[in-house]
Amino acid sequence: MTAPADESEMDLETDLDDADNEEAEGGKKKQKMNPKKLAAYIGIGLVGLLVILGPIAYFMGWVHAMLGIQQEKSTALLELGKPVNFELPLIKADLKTGQCKSPFLRARFDVQLSSADVKRIETSQDKLIEQVIMHLRNQERQDLVGKAGADKLRFDLINIVNTVIAPARIHGIIYKEFVLQ
């Protein structure tokens, strides 16, 4: 081999020999990532994380808590009238049956509603009683027996009353008398 002319050729030969030795050993030379690219990837990742987590932190109130921002807490007071018990007249209805004996129901109940809605139920009382009697005539005695039957009837009556006096709504129904024969 001839002597290299200058140092740059010598460095080039050394680098080529090192690369040949690494390839001969079967190992690949690791390439180091450019620090500028690494910083760019980290920056993009942080911006993406901020875009995703920022709105979540804002709407959960964490941003205000971290910054020490105190929001004024206000309370709203609603003046609701006491519920009024409106007593409906005695209702008697024959129940549906397939036998000769005709079972009937005699019931008296109070409707609990707000005082502002009493006038609405007074004006539609006749229609309400008619709807309740029609519903009762479609019921069988077995459907109304026991606590489960009384609760189902209460649920049905609440729906009927709410339908008749809409858009007003009632709070509940209390049985004063419930005789099933």
Short mmCIF file of N, CA and C in Angstrom, two decimals:
data_model
loop_
_atom_site.label_atom_id
_atom_site.label_comp_id
_atom_site.label_asym_id
_atom_site.label_seq_id
_atom_site.Cartn_x
_atom_site.Cartn_y
_atom_site.Cartn_z
N MET A 1 0.80 -1.18 0.00
CA MET A 1 0.00 0.00 0.00
C MET A 1 0.86 1.25 0.00
N THR A 2 0.42 2.21 -0.68
CA THR A 2 1.18 3.46 -0.74
C THR A 2 0.77 4.35 0.39
N ALA A 3 1.61 5.22 0.75
CA ALA A 3 1.33 6.12 1.87
C ALA A 3 0.36 7.19 1.42
N PRO A 4 -0.60 7.50 2.28
CA PRO A 4 -1.58 8.52 1.92
C PRO A 4 -0.91 9.88 1.80
N ALA A 5 -1.48 10.69 0.93
CA ALA A 5 -0.90 11.98 0.65
C ALA A 5 -1.12 12.96 1.80
N ASP A 6 -2.24 12.94 2.40
CA ASP A 6 -2.47 13.86 3.52
C ASP A 6 -3.36 13.20 4.57
N GLU A 7 -3.64 13.93 5.61
CA GLU A 7 -4.40 13.38 6.75
C GLU A 7 -5.85 13.11 6.41
N SER A 8 -6.45 13.89 5.56
CA SER A 8 -7.86 13.72 5.23
C SER A 8 -8.10 12.40 4.53
N GLU A 9 -7.16 11.99 3.71
CA GLU A 9 -7.30 10.70 3.08
C GLU A 9 -7.16 9.58 4.10
N MET A 10 -6.30 9.79 5.09
CA MET A 10 -6.08 8.79 6.12
C MET A 10 -7.35 8.64 6.97
N ASP A 11 -7.98 9.73 7.32
CA ASP A 11 -9.22 9.68 8.11
C ASP A 11 -10.32 8.98 7.31
N LEU A 12 -10.37 9.25 6.03
CA LEU A 12 -11.39 8.64 5.18
C LEU A 12 -11.18 7.13 5.12
N GLU A 13 -9.94 6.69 4.99
CA GLU A 13 -9.67 5.26 4.95
C GLU A 13 -10.01 4.60 6.28
N THR A 14 -9.72 5.26 7.39
CA THR A 14 -10.02 4.71 8.71
C THR A 14 -11.52 4.57 8.89
N ASP A 15 -12.27 5.58 8.47
CA ASP A 15 -13.73 5.53 8.58
C ASP A 15 -14.29 4.40 7.72
N LEU A 16 -13.75 4.22 6.53
CA LEU A 16 -14.23 3.17 5.65
C LEU A 16 -13.90 1.80 6.22
N ASP A 17 -12.72 1.65 6.81
CA ASP A 17 -12.33 0.38 7.42
C ASP A 17 -13.23 0.06 8.61
N ASP A 18 -13.56 1.06 9.43
CA ASP A 18 -14.45 0.85 10.59
C ASP A 18 -15.84 0.42 10.12
N ALA A 19 -16.33 1.03 9.06
CA ALA A 19 -17.64 0.69 8.54
C ALA A 19 -17.63 -0.72 7.98
N ASP A 20 -16.54 -1.12 7.31
CA ASP A 20 -16.44 -2.48 6.78
C ASP A 20 -16.39 -3.50 7.91
N ASN A 21 -15.67 -3.19 8.98
CA ASN A 21 -15.56 -4.11 10.12
C ASN A 21 -16.92 -4.30 10.80
N GLU A 22 -17.70 -3.21 10.96
CA GLU A 22 -19.02 -3.32 11.60
C GLU A 22 -19.97 -4.13 10.74
N GLU A 23 -19.92 -3.94 9.43
CA GLU A 23 -20.79 -4.71 8.55
C GLU A 23 -20.38 -6.17 8.55
N ALA A 24 -19.10 -6.44 8.64
CA ALA A 24 -18.62 -7.82 8.67
C ALA A 24 -19.04 -8.50 9.96
N GLU A 25 -19.10 -7.79 11.06
CA GLU A 25 -19.53 -8.36 12.33
C GLU A 25 -21.04 -8.59 12.37
N GLY A 26 -21.77 -8.04 11.46
CA GLY A 26 -23.21 -8.24 11.40
C GLY A 26 -24.00 -7.17 12.14
N GLY A 27 -23.39 -6.26 12.77
CA GLY A 27 -24.08 -5.19 13.50
C GLY A 27 -24.32 -4.00 12.60
N LYS A 28 -25.39 -3.36 12.81
CA LYS A 28 -25.68 -2.17 12.03
C LYS A 28 -25.29 -0.95 12.85
N LYS A 29 -24.86 0.01 12.21
CA LYS A 29 -24.46 1.23 12.88
C LYS A 29 -25.72 2.03 13.22
N LYS A 30 -25.85 2.42 14.50
CA LYS A 30 -27.02 3.21 14.91
C LYS A 30 -26.82 4.64 14.46
N GLN A 31 -27.90 5.16 13.93
CA GLN A 31 -27.86 6.55 13.53
C GLN A 31 -28.42 7.38 14.67
N LYS A 32 -27.70 8.38 15.06
CA LYS A 32 -28.18 9.27 16.10
C LYS A 32 -29.19 10.23 15.49
N MET A 33 -30.26 10.49 16.27
CA MET A 33 -31.29 11.40 15.78
C MET A 33 -30.77 12.82 15.90
N ASN A 34 -31.09 13.56 14.93
CA ASN A 34 -30.72 14.95 14.91
C ASN A 34 -31.39 15.65 16.10
N PRO A 35 -30.67 16.39 16.91
CA PRO A 35 -31.27 17.05 18.07
C PRO A 35 -32.38 18.02 17.70
N LYS A 36 -32.31 18.62 16.54
CA LYS A 36 -33.36 19.54 16.12
C LYS A 36 -34.66 18.78 15.84
N LYS A 37 -34.52 17.60 15.21
CA LYS A 37 -35.71 16.78 14.95
C LYS A 37 -36.33 16.28 16.25
N LEU A 38 -35.47 15.87 17.17
CA LEU A 38 -35.94 15.38 18.47
C LEU A 38 -36.70 16.48 19.20
N ALA A 39 -36.18 17.69 19.19
CA ALA A 39 -36.85 18.81 19.84
C ALA A 39 -38.18 19.11 19.15
N ALA A 40 -38.21 18.97 17.83
CA ALA A 40 -39.45 19.23 17.09
C ALA A 40 -40.52 18.19 17.45
N TYR A 41 -40.13 16.90 17.53
CA TYR A 41 -41.09 15.85 17.91
C TYR A 41 -41.62 16.05 19.32
N ILE A 42 -40.74 16.40 20.23
CA ILE A 42 -41.18 16.65 21.61
C ILE A 42 -42.11 17.85 21.66
N GLY A 43 -41.79 18.89 20.92
CA GLY A 43 -42.64 20.09 20.88
C GLY A 43 -44.01 19.79 20.30
N ILE A 44 -44.06 19.03 19.21
CA ILE A 44 -45.35 18.66 18.60
C ILE A 44 -46.16 17.80 19.55
N GLY A 45 -45.51 16.88 20.25
CA GLY A 45 -46.21 16.03 21.22
C GLY A 45 -46.80 16.85 22.36
N LEU A 46 -46.03 17.81 22.86
CA LEU A 46 -46.53 18.65 23.96
C LEU A 46 -47.69 19.53 23.51
N VAL A 47 -47.60 20.08 22.31
CA VAL A 47 -48.69 20.90 21.78
C VAL A 47 -49.94 20.04 21.59
N GLY A 48 -49.78 18.84 21.06
CA GLY A 48 -50.93 17.93 20.89
C GLY A 48 -51.56 17.57 22.22
N LEU A 49 -50.73 17.31 23.22
CA LEU A 49 -51.24 17.00 24.55
C LEU A 49 -51.98 18.18 25.15
N LEU A 50 -51.46 19.38 24.92
CA LEU A 50 -52.11 20.58 25.43
C LEU A 50 -53.45 20.81 24.73
N VAL A 51 -53.51 20.53 23.43
CA VAL A 51 -54.76 20.70 22.67
C VAL A 51 -55.82 19.72 23.17
N ILE A 52 -55.41 18.52 23.53
CA ILE A 52 -56.38 17.52 24.00
C ILE A 52 -56.78 17.75 25.45
N LEU A 53 -55.80 17.98 26.31
CA LEU A 53 -56.09 18.08 27.74
C LEU A 53 -56.51 19.48 28.18
N GLY A 54 -56.21 20.50 27.40
CA GLY A 54 -56.56 21.87 27.77
C GLY A 54 -58.05 22.09 27.96
N PRO A 55 -58.88 21.76 26.97
CA PRO A 55 -60.32 21.94 27.14
C PRO A 55 -60.90 21.08 28.27
N ILE A 56 -60.35 19.90 28.44
CA ILE A 56 -60.84 19.04 29.53
C ILE A 56 -60.57 19.71 30.87
N ALA A 57 -59.35 20.22 31.05
CA ALA A 57 -59.01 20.89 32.30
C ALA A 57 -59.84 22.15 32.51
N TYR A 58 -60.11 22.87 31.43
CA TYR A 58 -60.91 24.09 31.55
C TYR A 58 -62.34 23.78 31.99
N PHE A 59 -62.97 22.84 31.32
CA PHE A 59 -64.37 22.55 31.63
C PHE A 59 -64.53 21.80 32.95
N MET A 60 -63.51 21.11 33.40
CA MET A 60 -63.58 20.45 34.71
C MET A 60 -63.30 21.43 35.84
N GLY A 61 -62.84 22.63 35.52
CA GLY A 61 -62.57 23.64 36.54
C GLY A 61 -61.17 23.57 37.10
N TRP A 62 -60.32 22.74 36.55
CA TRP A 62 -58.96 22.60 37.07
C TRP A 62 -58.12 23.83 36.77
N VAL A 63 -58.36 24.48 35.64
CA VAL A 63 -57.59 25.67 35.28
C VAL A 63 -57.86 26.77 36.30
N HIS A 64 -59.13 26.97 36.65
CA HIS A 64 -59.47 28.00 37.63
C HIS A 64 -58.85 27.68 38.98
N ALA A 65 -58.84 26.41 39.34
CA ALA A 65 -58.27 26.01 40.62
C ALA A 65 -56.75 26.24 40.63
N MET A 66 -56.08 25.93 39.53
CA MET A 66 -54.62 26.11 39.48
C MET A 66 -54.24 27.59 39.48
N LEU A 67 -55.06 28.41 38.83
CA LEU A 67 -54.76 29.84 38.76
C LEU A 67 -55.28 30.59 39.98
N GLY A 68 -56.05 29.95 40.82
CA GLY A 68 -56.57 30.59 42.03
C GLY A 68 -57.73 31.52 41.77
N ILE A 69 -58.44 31.32 40.68
CA ILE A 69 -59.58 32.17 40.35
C ILE A 69 -60.79 31.67 41.12
N GLN A 70 -61.38 32.54 41.89
CA GLN A 70 -62.57 32.18 42.66
C GLN A 70 -63.80 32.71 41.92
N GLN A 71 -64.71 31.83 41.65
CA GLN A 71 -65.96 32.24 41.02
C GLN A 71 -66.99 32.48 42.10
N GLU A 72 -67.81 33.48 41.87
CA GLU A 72 -68.86 33.78 42.83
C GLU A 72 -69.90 32.67 42.81
N LYS A 73 -70.23 32.22 43.98
CA LYS A 73 -71.26 31.20 44.08
C LYS A 73 -72.56 31.89 44.43
N SER A 74 -73.57 31.57 43.66
CA SER A 74 -74.87 32.18 43.91
C SER A 74 -75.89 31.08 44.13
N THR A 75 -76.85 31.39 44.91
CA THR A 75 -77.93 30.44 45.17
C THR A 75 -79.23 31.04 44.69
N ALA A 76 -80.01 30.22 44.09
CA ALA A 76 -81.31 30.67 43.60
C ALA A 76 -82.38 30.17 44.56
N LEU A 77 -83.21 31.07 44.98
CA LEU A 77 -84.30 30.71 45.88
C LEU A 77 -85.59 30.70 45.09
N LEU A 78 -86.25 29.59 45.13
CA LEU A 78 -87.53 29.46 44.45
C LEU A 78 -88.63 29.41 45.50
N GLU A 79 -89.60 30.21 45.30
CA GLU A 79 -90.73 30.20 46.21
C GLU A 79 -91.79 29.26 45.65
N LEU A 80 -91.81 28.09 46.16
CA LEU A 80 -92.82 27.12 45.75
C LEU A 80 -93.91 27.10 46.81
N GLY A 81 -95.10 27.17 46.35
CA GLY A 81 -96.20 27.10 47.30
C GLY A 81 -96.29 25.71 47.90
N LYS A 82 -96.86 25.64 49.07
CA LYS A 82 -97.03 24.34 49.69
C LYS A 82 -98.00 23.52 48.84
N PRO A 83 -97.77 22.22 48.79
CA PRO A 83 -98.72 21.40 48.03
C PRO A 83 -100.10 21.45 48.68
N VAL A 84 -101.09 21.53 47.84
CA VAL A 84 -102.47 21.58 48.29
C VAL A 84 -103.11 20.24 47.98
N ASN A 85 -103.88 19.72 48.93
CA ASN A 85 -104.62 18.49 48.69
C ASN A 85 -106.00 18.86 48.16
N PHE A 86 -106.27 18.45 46.94
CA PHE A 86 -107.57 18.70 46.34
C PHE A 86 -108.34 17.39 46.35
N GLU A 87 -109.46 17.38 47.06
CA GLU A 87 -110.24 16.14 47.21
C GLU A 87 -111.21 15.99 46.05
N LEU A 88 -111.11 14.85 45.40
CA LEU A 88 -112.06 14.52 44.34
C LEU A 88 -113.25 13.80 44.95
N PRO A 89 -114.41 13.90 44.33
CA PRO A 89 -115.59 13.23 44.89
C PRO A 89 -115.47 11.71 44.84
N LEU A 90 -116.35 11.05 45.55
CA LEU A 90 -116.38 9.59 45.60
C LEU A 90 -116.56 9.03 44.19
N ILE A 91 -115.74 8.06 43.84
CA ILE A 91 -115.80 7.44 42.52
C ILE A 91 -116.19 5.98 42.69
N LYS A 92 -117.24 5.58 41.98
CA LYS A 92 -117.67 4.18 41.97
C LYS A 92 -117.61 3.70 40.53
N ALA A 93 -117.04 2.51 40.36
CA ALA A 93 -116.93 1.98 39.00
C ALA A 93 -117.06 0.46 39.04
N ASP A 94 -117.78 -0.09 38.06
CA ASP A 94 -117.84 -1.53 37.88
C ASP A 94 -116.57 -1.96 37.16
N LEU A 95 -116.01 -3.06 37.64
CA LEU A 95 -114.78 -3.56 37.03
C LEU A 95 -115.10 -4.59 35.96
N LYS A 96 -114.19 -4.80 35.06
CA LYS A 96 -114.36 -5.77 33.98
C LYS A 96 -114.31 -7.17 34.57
N THR A 97 -115.23 -8.02 34.12
CA THR A 97 -115.26 -9.39 34.62
C THR A 97 -115.82 -10.31 33.55
N GLY A 98 -115.55 -11.60 33.71
CA GLY A 98 -116.10 -12.58 32.80
C GLY A 98 -117.13 -13.45 33.49
N GLN A 99 -117.48 -13.10 34.73
CA GLN A 99 -118.42 -13.89 35.51
C GLN A 99 -119.70 -13.09 35.75
N CYS A 100 -120.68 -13.77 36.40
CA CYS A 100 -121.94 -13.10 36.70
C CYS A 100 -121.77 -12.02 37.76
N LYS A 101 -120.98 -12.33 38.79
CA LYS A 101 -120.77 -11.33 39.83
C LYS A 101 -120.04 -10.15 39.22
N SER A 102 -120.49 -9.01 39.58
CA SER A 102 -119.89 -7.80 39.06
C SER A 102 -119.11 -7.09 40.17
N PRO A 103 -117.79 -7.22 40.18
CA PRO A 103 -117.02 -6.52 41.20
C PRO A 103 -117.02 -5.02 40.93
N PHE A 104 -116.93 -4.25 41.99
CA PHE A 104 -116.87 -2.81 41.81
C PHE A 104 -115.84 -2.21 42.76
N LEU A 105 -115.47 -1.02 42.44
CA LEU A 105 -114.49 -0.29 43.22
C LEU A 105 -115.11 1.02 43.67
N ARG A 106 -114.92 1.31 44.93
CA ARG A 106 -115.36 2.59 45.48
C ARG A 106 -114.10 3.25 46.04
N ALA A 107 -113.78 4.42 45.51
CA ALA A 107 -112.54 5.07 45.92
C ALA A 107 -112.74 6.57 46.07
N ARG A 108 -112.02 7.11 47.02
CA ARG A 108 -111.97 8.56 47.23
C ARG A 108 -110.49 8.87 47.43
N PHE A 109 -110.02 9.84 46.69
CA PHE A 109 -108.60 10.17 46.82
C PHE A 109 -108.38 11.66 46.70
N ASP A 110 -107.24 12.09 47.26
CA ASP A 110 -106.81 13.48 47.18
C ASP A 110 -105.69 13.59 46.16
N VAL A 111 -105.72 14.68 45.44
CA VAL A 111 -104.66 14.97 44.47
C VAL A 111 -103.79 16.06 45.08
N GLN A 112 -102.49 15.81 45.17
CA GLN A 112 -101.56 16.81 45.69
C GLN A 112 -100.99 17.61 44.52
N LEU A 113 -101.19 18.92 44.56
CA LEU A 113 -100.69 19.78 43.51
C LEU A 113 -100.36 21.14 44.08
N SER A 114 -99.71 21.97 43.32
CA SER A 114 -99.36 23.31 43.80
C SER A 114 -100.61 24.18 43.80
N SER A 115 -100.59 25.20 44.64
CA SER A 115 -101.78 26.04 44.81
C SER A 115 -102.14 26.78 43.52
N ALA A 116 -101.17 27.03 42.66
CA ALA A 116 -101.45 27.73 41.41
C ALA A 116 -102.24 26.87 40.43
N ASP A 117 -102.21 25.55 40.59
CA ASP A 117 -102.87 24.66 39.65
C ASP A 117 -104.25 24.19 40.11
N VAL A 118 -104.72 24.66 41.26
CA VAL A 118 -106.02 24.22 41.79
C VAL A 118 -107.13 24.65 40.84
N LYS A 119 -107.06 25.85 40.33
CA LYS A 119 -108.12 26.34 39.44
C LYS A 119 -108.20 25.47 38.17
N ARG A 120 -107.06 25.04 37.68
CA ARG A 120 -107.03 24.21 36.47
C ARG A 120 -107.73 22.88 36.71
N ILE A 121 -107.51 22.27 37.87
CA ILE A 121 -108.14 20.98 38.15
C ILE A 121 -109.63 21.15 38.44
N GLU A 122 -110.02 22.29 39.02
CA GLU A 122 -111.44 22.54 39.28
C GLU A 122 -112.22 22.66 37.98
N THR A 123 -111.63 23.32 36.99
CA THR A 123 -112.35 23.51 35.73
C THR A 123 -112.44 22.22 34.92
N SER A 124 -111.51 21.31 35.11
CA SER A 124 -111.53 20.07 34.33
C SER A 124 -111.89 18.86 35.19
N GLN A 125 -112.58 19.08 36.30
CA GLN A 125 -112.91 17.99 37.22
C GLN A 125 -113.83 16.96 36.58
N ASP A 126 -114.83 17.38 35.84
CA ASP A 126 -115.76 16.43 35.22
C ASP A 126 -115.04 15.53 34.21
N LYS A 127 -114.21 16.12 33.39
CA LYS A 127 -113.45 15.34 32.41
C LYS A 127 -112.51 14.37 33.12
N LEU A 128 -111.92 14.81 34.21
CA LEU A 128 -111.00 13.97 34.98
C LEU A 128 -111.72 12.76 35.56
N ILE A 129 -112.87 12.97 36.16
CA ILE A 129 -113.63 11.86 36.75
C ILE A 129 -114.06 10.88 35.66
N GLU A 130 -114.47 11.40 34.51
CA GLU A 130 -114.86 10.52 33.41
C GLU A 130 -113.68 9.66 32.95
N GLN A 131 -112.50 10.25 32.83
CA GLN A 131 -111.32 9.49 32.41
C GLN A 131 -110.95 8.42 33.43
N VAL A 132 -111.07 8.75 34.72
CA VAL A 132 -110.73 7.79 35.78
C VAL A 132 -111.71 6.62 35.75
N ILE A 133 -113.00 6.90 35.62
CA ILE A 133 -114.01 5.83 35.58
C ILE A 133 -113.80 4.95 34.35
N MET A 134 -113.51 5.54 33.20
CA MET A 134 -113.25 4.74 32.00
C MET A 134 -112.04 3.83 32.20
N HIS A 135 -111.02 4.34 32.87
CA HIS A 135 -109.84 3.52 33.14
C HIS A 135 -110.18 2.37 34.09
N LEU A 136 -110.95 2.67 35.11
CA LEU A 136 -111.31 1.64 36.09
C LEU A 136 -112.18 0.54 35.47
N ARG A 137 -113.05 0.90 34.56
CA ARG A 137 -113.92 -0.09 33.92
C ARG A 137 -113.13 -1.07 33.06
N ASN A 138 -111.95 -0.70 32.65
CA ASN A 138 -111.11 -1.59 31.85
C ASN A 138 -110.19 -2.45 32.71
N GLN A 139 -110.26 -2.31 34.02
CA GLN A 139 -109.42 -3.08 34.94
C GLN A 139 -110.18 -4.29 35.46
N GLU A 140 -109.44 -5.34 35.76
CA GLU A 140 -110.03 -6.51 36.40
C GLU A 140 -109.71 -6.47 37.89
N ARG A 141 -110.49 -7.20 38.65
CA ARG A 141 -110.32 -7.20 40.10
C ARG A 141 -108.93 -7.69 40.49
N GLN A 142 -108.43 -8.70 39.80
CA GLN A 142 -107.11 -9.26 40.11
C GLN A 142 -106.00 -8.23 39.93
N ASP A 143 -106.20 -7.28 39.02
CA ASP A 143 -105.19 -6.26 38.76
C ASP A 143 -105.07 -5.26 39.90
N LEU A 144 -106.13 -5.11 40.69
CA LEU A 144 -106.16 -4.08 41.72
C LEU A 144 -105.97 -4.61 43.13
N VAL A 145 -105.86 -5.92 43.29
CA VAL A 145 -105.76 -6.51 44.62
C VAL A 145 -104.34 -6.33 45.16
N GLY A 146 -104.24 -5.99 46.44
CA GLY A 146 -102.95 -5.90 47.13
C GLY A 146 -102.24 -4.58 46.92
N LYS A 147 -101.07 -4.51 47.54
CA LYS A 147 -100.27 -3.28 47.48
C LYS A 147 -99.80 -3.00 46.05
N ALA A 148 -99.40 -4.05 45.34
CA ALA A 148 -98.93 -3.86 43.97
C ALA A 148 -100.04 -3.30 43.08
N GLY A 149 -101.25 -3.79 43.26
CA GLY A 149 -102.38 -3.29 42.48
C GLY A 149 -102.70 -1.84 42.80
N ALA A 150 -102.66 -1.50 44.10
CA ALA A 150 -102.94 -0.12 44.51
C ALA A 150 -101.85 0.83 43.98
N ASP A 151 -100.60 0.39 44.01
CA ASP A 151 -99.52 1.23 43.50
C ASP A 151 -99.61 1.41 41.99
N LYS A 152 -99.99 0.35 41.28
CA LYS A 152 -100.15 0.46 39.83
C LYS A 152 -101.30 1.41 39.50
N LEU A 153 -102.39 1.30 40.26
CA LEU A 153 -103.52 2.21 40.03
C LEU A 153 -103.11 3.65 40.34
N ARG A 154 -102.33 3.85 41.39
CA ARG A 154 -101.87 5.20 41.73
C ARG A 154 -101.04 5.77 40.57
N PHE A 155 -100.15 4.97 40.03
CA PHE A 155 -99.33 5.40 38.90
C PHE A 155 -100.20 5.76 37.70
N ASP A 156 -101.18 4.92 37.41
CA ASP A 156 -102.08 5.18 36.28
C ASP A 156 -102.90 6.44 36.51
N LEU A 157 -103.38 6.64 37.74
CA LEU A 157 -104.18 7.83 38.03
C LEU A 157 -103.34 9.11 37.92
N ILE A 158 -102.10 9.05 38.35
CA ILE A 158 -101.22 10.22 38.22
C ILE A 158 -101.05 10.57 36.74
N ASN A 159 -100.87 9.57 35.90
CA ASN A 159 -100.73 9.82 34.46
C ASN A 159 -102.01 10.40 33.87
N ILE A 160 -103.16 9.89 34.30
CA ILE A 160 -104.44 10.40 33.79
C ILE A 160 -104.63 11.86 34.20
N VAL A 161 -104.39 12.15 35.47
CA VAL A 161 -104.58 13.53 35.96
C VAL A 161 -103.61 14.47 35.26
N ASN A 162 -102.35 14.07 35.11
CA ASN A 162 -101.38 14.93 34.43
C ASN A 162 -101.76 15.18 32.98
N THR A 163 -102.35 14.18 32.34
CA THR A 163 -102.79 14.36 30.95
C THR A 163 -103.95 15.34 30.87
N VAL A 164 -104.88 15.24 31.81
CA VAL A 164 -106.07 16.10 31.77
C VAL A 164 -105.72 17.55 32.09
N ILE A 165 -104.84 17.78 33.06
CA ILE A 165 -104.55 19.16 33.47
C ILE A 165 -103.26 19.70 32.86
N ALA A 166 -102.76 19.06 31.81
CA ALA A 166 -101.50 19.50 31.18
C ALA A 166 -101.60 20.97 30.80
N PRO A 167 -100.59 21.74 30.91
CA PRO A 167 -99.19 21.47 31.20
C PRO A 167 -98.86 21.41 32.69
N ALA A 168 -99.83 21.61 33.55
CA ALA A 168 -99.57 21.49 34.99
C ALA A 168 -99.32 20.03 35.34
N ARG A 169 -98.66 19.82 36.47
CA ARG A 169 -98.36 18.45 36.91
C ARG A 169 -98.69 18.35 38.39
N ILE A 170 -99.07 17.15 38.81
CA ILE A 170 -99.40 16.93 40.21
C ILE A 170 -98.20 16.30 40.91
N HIS A 171 -98.22 16.41 42.26
CA HIS A 171 -97.13 15.83 43.06
C HIS A 171 -97.42 14.38 43.40
N GLY A 172 -98.66 14.04 43.63
CA GLY A 172 -98.99 12.67 44.00
C GLY A 172 -100.47 12.50 44.27
N ILE A 173 -100.83 11.27 44.61
CA ILE A 173 -102.22 10.93 44.92
C ILE A 173 -102.23 10.19 46.25
N ILE A 174 -103.17 10.58 47.10
CA ILE A 174 -103.35 9.93 48.40
C ILE A 174 -104.73 9.30 48.41
N TYR A 175 -104.78 8.00 48.75
CA TYR A 175 -106.06 7.32 48.86
C TYR A 175 -106.70 7.65 50.20
N LYS A 176 -107.94 8.11 50.16
CA LYS A 176 -108.70 8.32 51.39
C LYS A 176 -109.56 7.10 51.68
N GLU A 177 -110.08 6.54 50.60
CA GLU A 177 -110.92 5.35 50.71
C GLU A 177 -110.66 4.50 49.48
N PHE A 178 -110.52 3.19 49.70
CA PHE A 178 -110.25 2.28 48.59
C PHE A 178 -110.90 0.95 48.93
N VAL A 179 -112.12 0.76 48.44
CA VAL A 179 -112.87 -0.46 48.74
C VAL A 179 -113.07 -1.22 47.44
N LEU A 180 -112.63 -2.47 47.46
CA LEU A 180 -112.74 -3.33 46.29
C LEU A 180 -113.60 -4.52 46.66
N GLN A 181 -114.77 -4.66 46.02
CA GLN A 181 -115.69 -5.76 46.35
C GLN A 181 -115.99 -6.58 45.12
#
